[in-house]
Coordinates of C-alpha atoms in Angstrom, one line a residue:
M227 CA -22.3 -45.9 9.8
N228 CA -19.8 -48.4 8.4
I229 CA -16.5 -48.7 10.4
M230 CA -13.5 -49.9 8.4
T231 CA -12.5 -52.8 10.6
P232 CA -9.5 -55.0 9.7
E233 CA -12.0 -57.7 8.6
R234 CA -13.7 -55.3 6.2
A235 CA -10.3 -53.9 4.9
A236 CA -9.1 -57.4 4.2
L237 CA -12.3 -58.2 2.3
L238 CA -12.1 -55.0 0.2
D239 CA -8.5 -55.8 -0.7
R240 CA -9.5 -59.3 -1.8
L241 CA -12.3 -58.0 -4.0
T242 CA -9.9 -55.6 -5.6
R243 CA -7.5 -58.4 -6.5
A244 CA -10.0 -60.9 -7.6
G245 CA -11.1 -61.5 -11.2
G246 CA -8.3 -63.1 -13.3
R247 CA -10.9 -64.3 -15.8
G248 CA -13.1 -61.2 -15.7
V249 CA -16.5 -60.8 -14.3
L250 CA -19.1 -63.5 -14.8
R251 CA -22.7 -62.5 -14.7
F252 CA -25.1 -65.4 -14.0
I253 CA -28.7 -66.0 -12.9
T254 CA -30.3 -68.7 -10.9
C255 CA -33.7 -69.8 -12.1
G256 CA -36.1 -72.7 -12.1
S257 CA -39.4 -73.5 -10.5
V258 CA -40.7 -72.3 -7.1
D259 CA -38.9 -73.7 -4.1
D260 CA -36.1 -75.4 -6.0
G261 CA -33.6 -73.7 -3.8
K262 CA -32.3 -70.7 -5.8
S263 CA -32.0 -68.2 -2.9
T264 CA -30.5 -70.9 -0.7
L265 CA -27.8 -71.7 -3.3
I266 CA -26.8 -68.0 -3.6
G267 CA -26.8 -67.6 0.2
R268 CA -24.5 -70.7 0.4
L269 CA -22.2 -69.2 -2.2
L270 CA -21.9 -66.0 -0.3
Y271 CA -21.4 -67.8 3.0
D272 CA -18.8 -70.3 1.7
S273 CA -16.9 -67.6 -0.2
K274 CA -16.3 -65.9 3.2
L275 CA -17.9 -62.7 2.1
L276 CA -20.2 -62.2 5.1
F277 CA -19.2 -60.1 8.1
E278 CA -19.8 -61.3 11.6
D279 CA -22.7 -58.9 12.1
Q280 CA -24.3 -60.2 8.9
I281 CA -23.9 -63.8 10.1
A282 CA -25.4 -62.9 13.5
T283 CA -28.4 -61.2 11.7
L284 CA -28.8 -64.2 9.5
E285 CA -28.8 -66.6 12.4
R286 CA -31.4 -64.5 14.2
D287 CA -33.6 -64.2 11.1
S288 CA -33.3 -67.9 10.5
K289 CA -34.9 -68.6 13.9
K290 CA -37.7 -66.1 13.2
H291 CA -38.4 -66.7 9.5
G292 CA -36.3 -69.7 8.5
T293 CA -37.6 -73.0 7.1
A294 CA -34.4 -75.0 7.6
G295 CA -34.9 -76.0 11.2
E296 CA -34.6 -74.2 14.5
N297 CA -30.8 -74.6 14.8
E298 CA -29.9 -74.3 11.2
I299 CA -29.1 -71.3 9.0
D300 CA -31.7 -70.6 6.3
F301 CA -29.3 -69.2 3.6
A302 CA -32.3 -68.1 1.4
L303 CA -32.9 -65.2 3.8
L304 CA -29.8 -63.4 2.6
L305 CA -31.7 -62.9 -0.7
D306 CA -35.4 -62.8 0.2
G307 CA -35.3 -59.1 1.3
L308 CA -38.9 -58.3 0.7
E309 CA -41.3 -58.9 3.7
A310 CA -43.8 -60.5 1.4
E311 CA -41.1 -63.0 0.3
R312 CA -40.2 -63.9 3.9
E313 CA -43.9 -64.4 4.8
Q314 CA -44.6 -66.6 1.7
G315 CA -41.2 -68.2 1.4
I316 CA -40.9 -67.2 -2.3
T317 CA -38.7 -64.8 -4.3
I318 CA -40.7 -62.0 -5.9
D319 CA -38.1 -59.4 -6.9
V320 CA -34.8 -59.8 -8.7
A321 CA -32.0 -59.7 -6.1
Y322 CA -28.5 -58.9 -7.3
R323 CA -25.4 -59.9 -5.3
F324 CA -21.7 -59.4 -5.9
F325 CA -19.0 -61.8 -4.7
S326 CA -15.6 -63.1 -5.6
T327 CA -13.0 -65.8 -5.3
E328 CA -9.3 -65.6 -5.8
K329 CA -9.9 -66.4 -9.5
R330 CA -12.9 -64.4 -10.5
K331 CA -15.6 -61.8 -9.7
F332 CA -19.3 -62.7 -10.0
I333 CA -22.5 -60.8 -10.2
V334 CA -25.5 -63.1 -9.6
A335 CA -29.2 -62.4 -10.0
D336 CA -31.6 -64.5 -8.0
T337 CA -34.7 -64.6 -10.2
P338 CA -38.3 -65.5 -9.2
G339 CA -39.5 -69.0 -9.8
H340 CA -43.3 -68.3 -9.6
E341 CA -44.9 -68.1 -13.0
Q342 CA -46.5 -64.8 -12.1
Y343 CA -43.1 -63.2 -12.0
T344 CA -41.6 -64.6 -15.2
R345 CA -41.0 -61.0 -16.4
N346 CA -38.5 -60.5 -13.5
M347 CA -36.7 -63.6 -14.6
A348 CA -36.4 -62.2 -18.1
T349 CA -35.0 -59.0 -16.7
G350 CA -32.2 -60.9 -14.9
A351 CA -31.5 -63.1 -17.9
S352 CA -31.1 -60.1 -20.2
T353 CA -27.5 -59.3 -19.0
A354 CA -26.3 -62.7 -17.9
D355 CA -23.6 -64.9 -19.4
L356 CA -24.7 -68.1 -17.7
A357 CA -27.8 -69.6 -16.3
I358 CA -28.0 -72.0 -13.3
I359 CA -31.2 -74.0 -13.9
L360 CA -32.2 -75.5 -10.6
V361 CA -34.3 -78.7 -10.4
D362 CA -35.6 -80.2 -7.2
A363 CA -34.4 -83.8 -7.2
R364 CA -37.8 -85.0 -5.9
K365 CA -39.9 -83.2 -8.5
G366 CA -37.7 -83.4 -11.7
V367 CA -38.2 -81.2 -14.8
L368 CA -41.3 -79.0 -14.5
T369 CA -43.1 -76.6 -16.8
Q370 CA -41.4 -73.6 -15.3
T371 CA -38.0 -75.4 -15.7
R372 CA -38.7 -75.6 -19.4
R373 CA -40.0 -72.0 -19.6
H374 CA -36.9 -70.6 -17.9
T375 CA -34.6 -72.7 -20.1
W376 CA -36.3 -71.3 -23.2
I377 CA -36.2 -67.7 -21.9
A378 CA -32.5 -68.1 -21.0
D379 CA -31.8 -69.3 -24.6
M380 CA -34.0 -66.7 -26.0
M381 CA -32.2 -64.0 -24.1
G382 CA -28.9 -65.1 -25.6
I383 CA -27.4 -66.9 -22.7
R384 CA -24.9 -69.5 -24.1
H385 CA -23.9 -71.5 -21.0
A386 CA -26.3 -73.5 -18.8
V387 CA -25.7 -75.4 -15.6
L388 CA -28.3 -78.0 -14.7
A389 CA -28.0 -78.0 -10.8
V390 CA -30.0 -80.9 -9.5
N391 CA -30.6 -79.7 -6.0
K392 CA -31.8 -81.4 -2.8
M393 CA -30.0 -84.6 -3.6
D394 CA -30.0 -85.2 0.2
L395 CA -33.8 -85.6 0.0
A396 CA -33.5 -88.0 -2.9
G397 CA -31.0 -90.3 -1.0
H398 CA -28.0 -89.0 -3.1
L399 CA -29.0 -91.5 -5.7
R400 CA -26.9 -91.5 -8.9
A401 CA -29.8 -93.1 -10.9
R402 CA -32.2 -90.3 -9.9
F403 CA -29.6 -87.6 -11.0
H404 CA -29.1 -89.3 -14.4
E405 CA -32.8 -89.7 -14.9
I406 CA -33.3 -85.9 -14.4
V407 CA -30.3 -85.1 -16.6
S408 CA -31.7 -87.3 -19.4
D409 CA -35.2 -85.6 -19.1
Y410 CA -33.6 -82.1 -19.2
L411 CA -31.3 -82.8 -22.1
R412 CA -34.3 -83.9 -24.2
V413 CA -35.7 -80.3 -23.5
A414 CA -32.5 -78.3 -23.9
E415 CA -30.2 -80.0 -26.5
A416 CA -32.2 -78.6 -29.4
L417 CA -31.7 -75.0 -28.1
G418 CA -28.7 -72.8 -28.8
F419 CA -26.6 -73.3 -25.6
D420 CA -22.8 -73.8 -26.2
T421 CA -22.5 -75.8 -23.0
I422 CA -24.8 -77.6 -20.7
T423 CA -23.1 -78.8 -17.5
P424 CA -25.1 -81.1 -15.1
I425 CA -24.0 -81.0 -11.4
P426 CA -25.7 -82.8 -8.4
I427 CA -25.8 -80.5 -5.4
S428 CA -27.3 -79.9 -2.0
A429 CA -27.4 -76.2 -1.5
R430 CA -28.6 -76.5 2.1
Y431 CA -25.5 -78.5 3.2
G432 CA -23.0 -77.2 0.6
D433 CA -22.5 -80.5 -1.3
N434 CA -20.7 -80.0 -4.6
I435 CA -20.8 -76.2 -4.2
F436 CA -17.3 -75.3 -3.2
Q437 CA -16.2 -78.8 -1.9
R438 CA -16.8 -82.2 -3.4
S439 CA -19.4 -84.2 -1.6
D440 CA -18.5 -87.5 0.1
N441 CA -22.2 -88.3 -0.2
M442 CA -22.0 -88.2 -4.0
A443 CA -18.5 -89.6 -4.7
W444 CA -19.8 -91.1 -7.9
H445 CA -19.9 -87.5 -9.5
D446 CA -16.7 -87.1 -11.5
G447 CA -17.5 -83.7 -12.9
P448 CA -16.6 -80.3 -11.5
T449 CA -18.1 -78.6 -8.4
L450 CA -20.3 -75.7 -9.1
M451 CA -17.6 -73.2 -8.2
E452 CA -15.0 -74.9 -10.2
H453 CA -17.2 -74.6 -13.3
L454 CA -18.1 -70.9 -12.6
E455 CA -14.5 -70.0 -12.2
S456 CA -13.4 -71.6 -15.4
V457 CA -16.2 -71.0 -17.9
D458 CA -15.5 -68.6 -20.8
T459 CA -17.9 -65.7 -21.3
D460 CA -18.9 -64.1 -24.6
A461 CA -17.2 -60.7 -23.9
A462 CA -14.6 -61.4 -26.6
E463 CA -17.4 -61.8 -29.2
A464 CA -18.7 -58.2 -28.5
L465 CA -15.1 -56.9 -29.0
D466 CA -14.9 -58.7 -32.3
H467 CA -18.2 -57.2 -33.6
P468 CA -18.1 -54.0 -35.8
F469 CA -18.3 -50.9 -33.7
R470 CA -21.6 -49.9 -32.2
M471 CA -22.5 -47.2 -29.7
P472 CA -26.0 -46.0 -28.9
V473 CA -25.9 -42.3 -28.1
Q474 CA -27.2 -41.7 -24.6
W475 CA -26.4 -38.1 -24.2
V476 CA -25.2 -35.2 -26.4
N477 CA -22.6 -33.6 -24.1
R478 CA -22.3 -29.8 -24.6
P479 CA -21.0 -28.2 -21.4
D480 CA -20.0 -25.1 -23.2
A481 CA -19.8 -23.6 -26.7
D482 CA -16.3 -25.1 -27.3
F483 CA -17.1 -28.7 -26.7
R484 CA -19.6 -31.1 -28.3
G485 CA -19.3 -34.8 -27.7
F486 CA -21.5 -37.9 -27.8
S487 CA -21.7 -40.0 -24.7
G488 CA -22.6 -43.7 -24.3
S489 CA -21.5 -47.2 -23.6
I490 CA -19.8 -49.0 -26.4
A491 CA -22.1 -52.0 -27.3
G492 CA -19.7 -53.7 -29.7
G493 CA -16.3 -53.5 -31.3
R494 CA -13.4 -51.1 -30.8
I495 CA -12.7 -47.5 -31.7
A496 CA -9.6 -45.3 -31.9
P497 CA -9.0 -41.7 -33.0
G498 CA -8.9 -41.5 -36.7
D499 CA -11.5 -44.2 -37.3
E500 CA -14.4 -43.3 -39.5
I501 CA -17.9 -43.8 -38.0
A502 CA -21.4 -43.2 -39.3
A503 CA -24.6 -42.1 -37.8
A504 CA -26.6 -45.2 -38.7
Q505 CA -30.0 -43.4 -39.2
S506 CA -28.8 -40.5 -41.4
G507 CA -25.8 -42.2 -43.0
K508 CA -23.6 -39.1 -42.3
T509 CA -20.0 -39.9 -41.6
A510 CA -17.1 -38.4 -39.6
K511 CA -13.9 -39.4 -38.0
I512 CA -13.1 -39.8 -34.3
A513 CA -11.0 -36.9 -33.0
R514 CA -10.9 -37.8 -29.3
I515 CA -12.1 -40.5 -26.9
V516 CA -12.9 -38.6 -23.7
T517 CA -13.4 -40.2 -20.2
A518 CA -13.4 -38.9 -16.7
D519 CA -9.8 -40.2 -16.3
G520 CA -8.6 -38.5 -19.5
D521 CA -8.4 -39.2 -23.2
L522 CA -7.9 -42.8 -24.4
D523 CA -5.9 -44.1 -27.3
S524 CA -8.6 -46.7 -27.9
A525 CA -11.8 -48.1 -26.4
G526 CA -13.9 -51.2 -26.7
A527 CA -17.1 -52.9 -25.9
G528 CA -18.3 -52.3 -22.3
Q529 CA -16.6 -49.0 -21.8
A530 CA -18.4 -45.7 -21.2
V531 CA -16.9 -42.9 -23.3
T532 CA -17.6 -39.6 -24.9
L533 CA -16.6 -39.3 -28.6
V534 CA -15.6 -36.0 -30.2
L535 CA -15.8 -36.0 -34.0
D536 CA -13.6 -34.1 -36.5
R537 CA -16.6 -32.3 -38.0
E538 CA -20.2 -31.4 -37.1
I539 CA -22.9 -33.9 -38.2
D540 CA -26.5 -34.1 -36.9
I541 CA -26.6 -36.6 -34.1
A542 CA -29.2 -36.8 -31.3
R543 CA -29.9 -38.9 -28.3
G544 CA -31.1 -42.3 -29.4
D545 CA -29.0 -42.4 -32.6
M546 CA -26.5 -45.2 -33.1
L547 CA -22.9 -44.6 -34.1
A548 CA -21.4 -47.4 -36.1
D549 CA -18.4 -48.5 -38.2
A550 CA -18.8 -46.6 -41.4
K551 CA -17.9 -49.8 -43.4
A552 CA -20.0 -52.2 -41.4
R553 CA -23.3 -50.6 -40.6
P554 CA -26.3 -52.0 -38.7
A555 CA -29.6 -52.6 -40.4
V556 CA -31.9 -49.6 -40.4
S557 CA -35.5 -50.6 -40.9
G558 CA -39.0 -50.0 -39.8
Q559 CA -40.1 -53.6 -40.2
F560 CA -38.5 -56.7 -38.7
A561 CA -39.2 -60.1 -37.2
A562 CA -38.6 -60.7 -33.5
E563 CA -39.3 -63.2 -30.7
I564 CA -41.4 -61.6 -28.0
L565 CA -42.0 -62.7 -24.4
W566 CA -45.3 -61.1 -23.3
M567 CA -45.2 -59.9 -19.7
A568 CA -48.6 -58.1 -19.1
E569 CA -51.9 -59.3 -17.8
E570 CA -53.7 -57.7 -20.7
E571 CA -53.2 -59.7 -23.9
M572 CA -51.1 -58.6 -26.8
L573 CA -53.2 -57.5 -29.7
P574 CA -51.8 -57.3 -33.3
G575 CA -52.4 -53.9 -34.8
R576 CA -52.5 -52.1 -31.4
T577 CA -49.7 -49.5 -31.0
Y578 CA -47.2 -49.7 -28.2
L579 CA -43.9 -47.8 -27.6
L580 CA -40.7 -49.6 -28.6
K581 CA -37.6 -48.8 -26.7
A582 CA -34.3 -50.1 -28.1
G583 CA -31.3 -48.5 -26.4
G584 CA -32.1 -44.8 -26.6
Q585 CA -34.4 -45.2 -29.5
V586 CA -38.1 -44.8 -28.7
T587 CA -40.9 -45.0 -31.3
P588 CA -44.5 -46.1 -31.7
V589 CA -44.8 -49.7 -32.9
S590 CA -47.4 -52.3 -33.7
V591 CA -47.3 -56.0 -34.1
T592 CA -48.5 -56.5 -37.7
T593 CA -48.5 -60.3 -37.6
L594 CA -48.2 -63.0 -34.9
K595 CA -46.6 -65.7 -37.0
H596 CA -46.8 -68.4 -34.3
K597 CA -46.6 -69.1 -30.6
L598 CA -44.0 -71.3 -29.0
N599 CA -45.1 -74.1 -26.7
V600 CA -42.7 -74.1 -23.7
N601 CA -43.6 -77.8 -22.9
T602 CA -42.9 -79.2 -26.4
F603 CA -41.1 -76.3 -28.1
E604 CA -43.4 -76.8 -31.0
R605 CA -44.9 -73.9 -33.0
E606 CA -48.6 -73.3 -32.5
P607 CA -51.1 -71.0 -34.2
G608 CA -52.5 -68.0 -32.4
V609 CA -54.0 -64.6 -32.8
S610 CA -52.7 -62.9 -29.6
L611 CA -50.2 -63.5 -26.8
Q612 CA -51.3 -64.0 -23.1
L613 CA -49.2 -63.4 -20.0
N614 CA -45.8 -65.3 -20.2
E615 CA -46.4 -66.6 -23.7
I616 CA -43.7 -66.4 -26.3
G617 CA -44.3 -65.7 -29.9
V618 CA -42.6 -64.9 -33.2
C619 CA -44.0 -61.7 -34.6
N620 CA -43.5 -59.2 -37.4
L621 CA -43.4 -55.6 -36.1
S622 CA -43.7 -52.2 -37.8
T623 CA -42.3 -49.0 -36.3
A624 CA -43.4 -45.4 -36.9
R625 CA -39.8 -44.6 -37.8
A626 CA -36.9 -46.7 -38.8
I627 CA -34.6 -47.9 -36.1
A628 CA -31.0 -49.1 -36.2
F629 CA -30.3 -52.6 -34.9
D630 CA -28.3 -55.8 -35.3
P631 CA -29.9 -59.3 -35.0
Y632 CA -30.0 -60.3 -31.3
A633 CA -28.0 -63.4 -32.1
E634 CA -25.1 -61.3 -33.3
L635 CA -25.1 -58.6 -30.7
R636 CA -27.5 -58.6 -27.7
E637 CA -27.1 -55.0 -26.8
T638 CA -28.3 -53.7 -30.1
G639 CA -30.8 -56.4 -30.9
A640 CA -32.9 -56.2 -27.7
F641 CA -36.0 -54.1 -27.1
I642 CA -38.9 -53.7 -24.8
L643 CA -42.5 -52.8 -25.5
I644 CA -44.3 -50.2 -23.3
D645 CA -48.0 -49.6 -22.8
R646 CA -48.7 -46.1 -24.0
F647 CA -51.2 -45.3 -21.3
T648 CA -49.9 -47.1 -18.2
H649 CA -46.2 -46.8 -19.1
Q650 CA -45.7 -50.3 -17.9
T651 CA -43.3 -52.6 -19.7
V652 CA -45.4 -55.3 -21.4
A653 CA -42.9 -57.3 -23.4
A654 CA -39.3 -58.1 -24.0
G655 CA -38.2 -58.7 -27.6
M656 CA -35.2 -60.0 -29.5
I657 CA -34.8 -58.9 -33.1
A658 CA -34.3 -61.8 -35.5
F659 CA -33.9 -60.1 -38.9
S660 CA -35.1 -57.2 -41.0
L661 CA -38.0 -57.8 -43.3
R662 CA -36.0 -57.1 -46.4
R663 CA -39.0 -56.8 -48.7
A664 CA -39.8 -53.5 -47.0
S665 CA -36.4 -52.0 -48.0
N666 CA -37.5 -52.1 -51.7
V667 CA -40.6 -50.0 -51.1
H668 CA -40.0 -46.3 -51.2
A669 CA -42.4 -43.3 -50.9
Q670 CA -43.2 -41.9 -54.3
A671 CA -43.1 -38.1 -54.5
M672 CA -46.2 -36.6 -56.1
D673 CA -46.4 -33.2 -57.7
V674 CA -50.0 -32.4 -56.5
T675 CA -49.7 -32.3 -52.7
K676 CA -52.2 -32.4 -49.9
A677 CA -51.8 -28.7 -49.4
R678 CA -52.6 -28.1 -53.1
R679 CA -55.7 -30.3 -53.0
S680 CA -56.9 -28.5 -49.9
E681 CA -56.3 -25.1 -51.5
L682 CA -58.4 -26.1 -54.5
K683 CA -61.2 -27.1 -52.2
G684 CA -60.9 -24.0 -50.0
Q685 CA -60.8 -26.0 -46.8
K686 CA -58.5 -27.6 -44.3
P687 CA -58.7 -31.4 -44.3
A688 CA -59.7 -33.1 -41.1
I689 CA -60.9 -36.4 -39.5
L690 CA -64.0 -36.1 -37.4
W691 CA -63.9 -39.2 -35.3
F692 CA -67.2 -39.9 -33.6
T693 CA -66.8 -42.5 -30.8
G694 CA -69.3 -43.8 -28.3
L695 CA -71.6 -46.7 -27.4
S696 CA -74.0 -48.3 -29.9
G697 CA -77.1 -46.2 -29.9
A698 CA -75.4 -43.0 -28.6
G699 CA -76.1 -41.2 -31.8
K700 CA -72.8 -41.2 -33.6
S701 CA -74.1 -42.0 -37.1
T702 CA -77.1 -39.7 -36.8
I703 CA -74.9 -36.7 -35.8
A704 CA -72.2 -37.5 -38.4
N705 CA -74.9 -37.6 -41.1
L706 CA -76.3 -34.2 -40.0
V707 CA -72.8 -32.7 -39.9
E708 CA -72.1 -33.9 -43.5
Q709 CA -75.4 -32.5 -44.7
K710 CA -74.5 -29.1 -43.2
L711 CA -71.1 -29.1 -44.7
A712 CA -72.4 -30.1 -48.1
A713 CA -75.0 -27.2 -47.9
I714 CA -72.1 -24.7 -47.7
G715 CA -70.1 -26.3 -50.5
R716 CA -67.6 -28.3 -48.5
H717 CA -66.0 -31.5 -49.8
T718 CA -66.6 -34.5 -47.5
Y719 CA -66.8 -38.2 -47.2
S720 CA -68.4 -40.4 -44.5
L721 CA -67.0 -43.7 -43.1
D722 CA -69.5 -45.6 -41.0
G723 CA -69.0 -48.7 -38.9
D724 CA -71.8 -50.8 -40.3
N725 CA -71.2 -49.7 -43.9
V726 CA -67.5 -50.5 -43.9
R727 CA -68.1 -54.0 -42.5
H728 CA -70.1 -54.7 -45.6
G729 CA -67.0 -54.2 -47.8
L730 CA -63.5 -53.4 -46.7
N731 CA -63.8 -55.1 -43.3
R732 CA -66.3 -57.9 -44.0
D733 CA -63.7 -60.5 -43.1
L734 CA -63.5 -59.2 -39.5
G735 CA -65.5 -60.2 -36.5
F736 CA -65.9 -58.5 -33.1
T737 CA -63.1 -60.1 -31.0
D738 CA -60.7 -57.6 -29.4
V739 CA -58.1 -58.6 -32.1
D740 CA -60.6 -57.9 -34.9
R741 CA -61.7 -54.6 -33.4
V742 CA -58.1 -53.4 -33.4
E743 CA -57.6 -54.4 -37.0
N744 CA -61.0 -52.8 -37.9
I745 CA -59.9 -49.4 -36.6
R746 CA -56.4 -49.7 -38.1
R747 CA -57.8 -50.2 -41.6
I748 CA -60.2 -47.3 -41.1
G749 CA -57.4 -45.1 -39.9
E750 CA -55.4 -45.8 -43.1
V751 CA -58.4 -45.1 -45.3
A752 CA -59.2 -41.9 -43.4
K753 CA -55.6 -40.8 -43.8
L754 CA -56.0 -41.2 -47.6
F755 CA -59.2 -39.1 -47.6
V756 CA -57.4 -36.4 -45.6
D757 CA -54.5 -36.5 -48.1
A758 CA -57.1 -35.9 -50.8
G759 CA -58.1 -32.7 -48.9
L760 CA -61.5 -33.9 -47.7
I761 CA -63.3 -33.5 -44.3
V762 CA -64.0 -37.2 -43.4
T763 CA -66.5 -38.2 -40.8
C764 CA -65.8 -41.6 -39.1
S765 CA -68.6 -43.1 -36.9
F766 CA -67.2 -46.1 -35.0
I767 CA -67.7 -47.4 -31.5
S768 CA -63.8 -47.7 -31.5
P769 CA -63.8 -48.9 -27.8
F770 CA -60.1 -48.8 -27.2
R771 CA -58.1 -45.6 -26.4
A772 CA -55.0 -47.1 -28.0
E773 CA -56.5 -47.5 -31.4
R774 CA -58.0 -44.0 -31.3
M775 CA -54.6 -42.7 -30.4
M776 CA -53.1 -44.7 -33.3
V777 CA -55.4 -43.0 -35.8
R778 CA -54.7 -39.6 -34.3
E779 CA -51.0 -40.2 -34.9
M780 CA -51.6 -41.1 -38.5
A781 CA -52.8 -37.6 -39.1
E782 CA -50.9 -34.4 -38.9
P783 CA -51.3 -32.2 -35.7
G784 CA -54.7 -30.7 -35.6
E785 CA -56.2 -32.9 -38.3
F786 CA -57.8 -35.4 -35.9
I787 CA -60.8 -34.2 -33.9
E788 CA -62.2 -36.8 -31.4
V789 CA -65.9 -36.3 -30.7
F790 CA -67.2 -38.3 -27.7
V791 CA -70.8 -39.0 -28.3
D792 CA -71.7 -39.7 -24.7
A793 CA -75.0 -41.3 -23.7
P794 CA -75.6 -43.5 -20.6
L795 CA -75.9 -47.2 -21.3
E796 CA -79.5 -47.2 -20.1
A797 CA -80.4 -44.5 -22.7
C798 CA -78.6 -46.4 -25.5
M799 CA -80.5 -49.6 -24.5
A800 CA -83.8 -47.7 -24.5
R801 CA -83.2 -46.4 -28.0
D802 CA -81.7 -49.6 -29.4
P803 CA -82.3 -48.5 -33.0
K804 CA -81.0 -51.8 -34.5
G805 CA -82.2 -54.2 -31.8
L806 CA -78.6 -55.1 -30.9
Y807 CA -79.0 -54.6 -27.1
R808 CA -82.0 -57.0 -27.1
K809 CA -80.0 -59.6 -28.9
A810 CA -77.0 -59.1 -26.6
K811 CA -79.2 -59.6 -23.5
A812 CA -80.6 -62.8 -25.1
G813 CA -77.0 -64.1 -25.6
E814 CA -77.4 -64.0 -29.4
I815 CA -74.5 -61.5 -29.9
K816 CA -71.1 -62.1 -28.3
N817 CA -68.4 -59.5 -27.6
F818 CA -70.9 -56.7 -27.6
T819 CA -69.6 -53.4 -26.3
G820 CA -71.2 -52.5 -23.0
F821 CA -72.0 -56.1 -22.1
D822 CA -69.2 -58.6 -22.5
S823 CA -66.7 -56.3 -24.2
P824 CA -65.4 -53.0 -22.6
Y825 CA -65.6 -49.5 -23.8
E826 CA -62.8 -47.1 -22.8
A827 CA -64.2 -43.6 -22.7
P828 CA -62.0 -40.7 -24.0
E829 CA -60.3 -39.0 -21.1
A830 CA -59.8 -35.7 -23.0
P831 CA -61.9 -35.6 -26.2
D832 CA -61.7 -32.6 -28.4
L833 CA -65.5 -32.3 -28.2
H834 CA -67.8 -33.9 -25.6
L835 CA -71.5 -34.3 -26.7
K836 CA -73.9 -35.5 -24.0
T837 CA -76.7 -36.7 -26.2
A838 CA -79.1 -37.5 -23.4
D839 CA -79.3 -33.7 -22.7
I840 CA -79.3 -32.3 -26.3
T841 CA -80.9 -33.1 -29.6
A842 CA -78.9 -34.5 -32.5
E843 CA -79.4 -31.2 -34.4
A844 CA -77.9 -29.2 -31.5
A845 CA -75.0 -31.7 -31.3
A846 CA -74.3 -31.3 -35.1
E847 CA -74.3 -27.5 -34.6
E848 CA -71.6 -27.8 -31.9
V849 CA -69.5 -29.9 -34.3
I850 CA -69.8 -27.2 -37.0
E851 CA -68.8 -24.5 -34.4
Q852 CA -65.8 -26.6 -33.5
L853 CA -64.7 -26.8 -37.2
I854 CA -65.1 -23.0 -37.5
K855 CA -63.1 -22.5 -34.3
R856 CA -60.3 -24.7 -35.6
G857 CA -60.2 -23.0 -39.0
V858 CA -61.2 -26.1 -40.9
I859 CA -64.0 -24.2 -42.5
G860 CA -64.5 -20.4 -42.8

């Protein structure tokens, strides 16, 4: 229970009055044990924002967990709230803290330094105006220093502070400070920061934090707090941008009210202004700007509002409202920088979910143009991205999304990628530009449709997708099924893994990246055959669930039938019709499914055939029965 003591009341009054220059959001980052948590703890302590009970707890915890000495306060413990952090002495989570001075309010994110938690650092950077890059004066500029600097720039942070910490352990030497500054500027000057401000500090003792240090009288620049209180943010730039508001909620409390709620990402709006739904192009005028405190005469970037329009137009959650005369790009293909944050590598061609504001759509990376070396900032070739790697990619979404380039407006140019099965965030991305060539390609309407072709053939088109290990019986069963369909006059075509690799996919190998591209191409071909009204059988190991899901989504509902041809690995090895298992065991074949490449069995196939227990003929009959049951054939 919190008791409103005079001390707490005075603090609340101070927080209410602070903020003459607005709120500054900043992050602390750098390598492990450079003193990030200690610095923030010192800022909170020196700004007189800690209550007596908090200080008493900190002093007690410092004796139990601290690393600063038995009689000294370990300020890092104010931030390292997780027990694992206290035991290991590192920051794992992103810890946010609010504090203020008489001149300004601050929101600070203490981000992890360990390479394993780079994704958390990116999370903190995504909303920050300034980055404090800490460097241990003894160690100098490290790989993680470079990585965090690049990510801060990549995430649109325009102001950087190079805080050379632990100067007390480097003898407060001016030469050492300038040596580190010189090294760092060689890294950062080519990036997009508007300002880079070097400051020598000792977070443990408070040198050059709030007060100038007598130990470093040679420093003629600002203290850290002087700089944080005076730096200009980019808030004005968002206000000057054309109006943008992603719709987070369609507000319909009753039949007489319909509004569109969200936070304004850019620009200003007032009643009477004309806006457009970016995706549909439909326009209307603002009738009211509604908030919990009443209607407004105008609103701008950063405000949460509900907009009521002068007429009904079709708008749903995830749509973007925009200035009718200055609209965002709407495209399904664009280039972006991606920070990969998953243990499993990024594979071009694999489908993920893209979330940009309220917009969610399947997406695939069509091309990895190059990777960025965080040590040299040079471009390097690559076919996939590993954990913490950064790449420039082309992406293709299942449906067009509305966006602005990230460099113009962070809120509408940022996105995340989500794994479709684990639902974990696997990447953060920043849109660079639309791939304009795609805007000149439009679907051509044809008079003879898929429905007409199907009617002429007297059947419903379908994709019969046979998946399973090599030797499970996929091709054998698919061949029998096609024979049975041909015998009753049905129109079919067969796509088989080995046959396709002699032609369409002869340029592909058997790496995970090539396997993904192999199935993507087959999916596109199968889609064309279905459009022609055919029943197409596809016999492919297709080891990854994501790619099978991708092909399913290319077809219309009910057209994709996944047939799991299931046989134990031992049975497949015993059959070994093409001698592949023998070669794999001898090391003559690399990336062979079942040995050194995984197979992800279907979790809910449309038909499950256990071929160790039934004959190929019986399995084929089960497939025919499934087609009859689904109405594909009569």
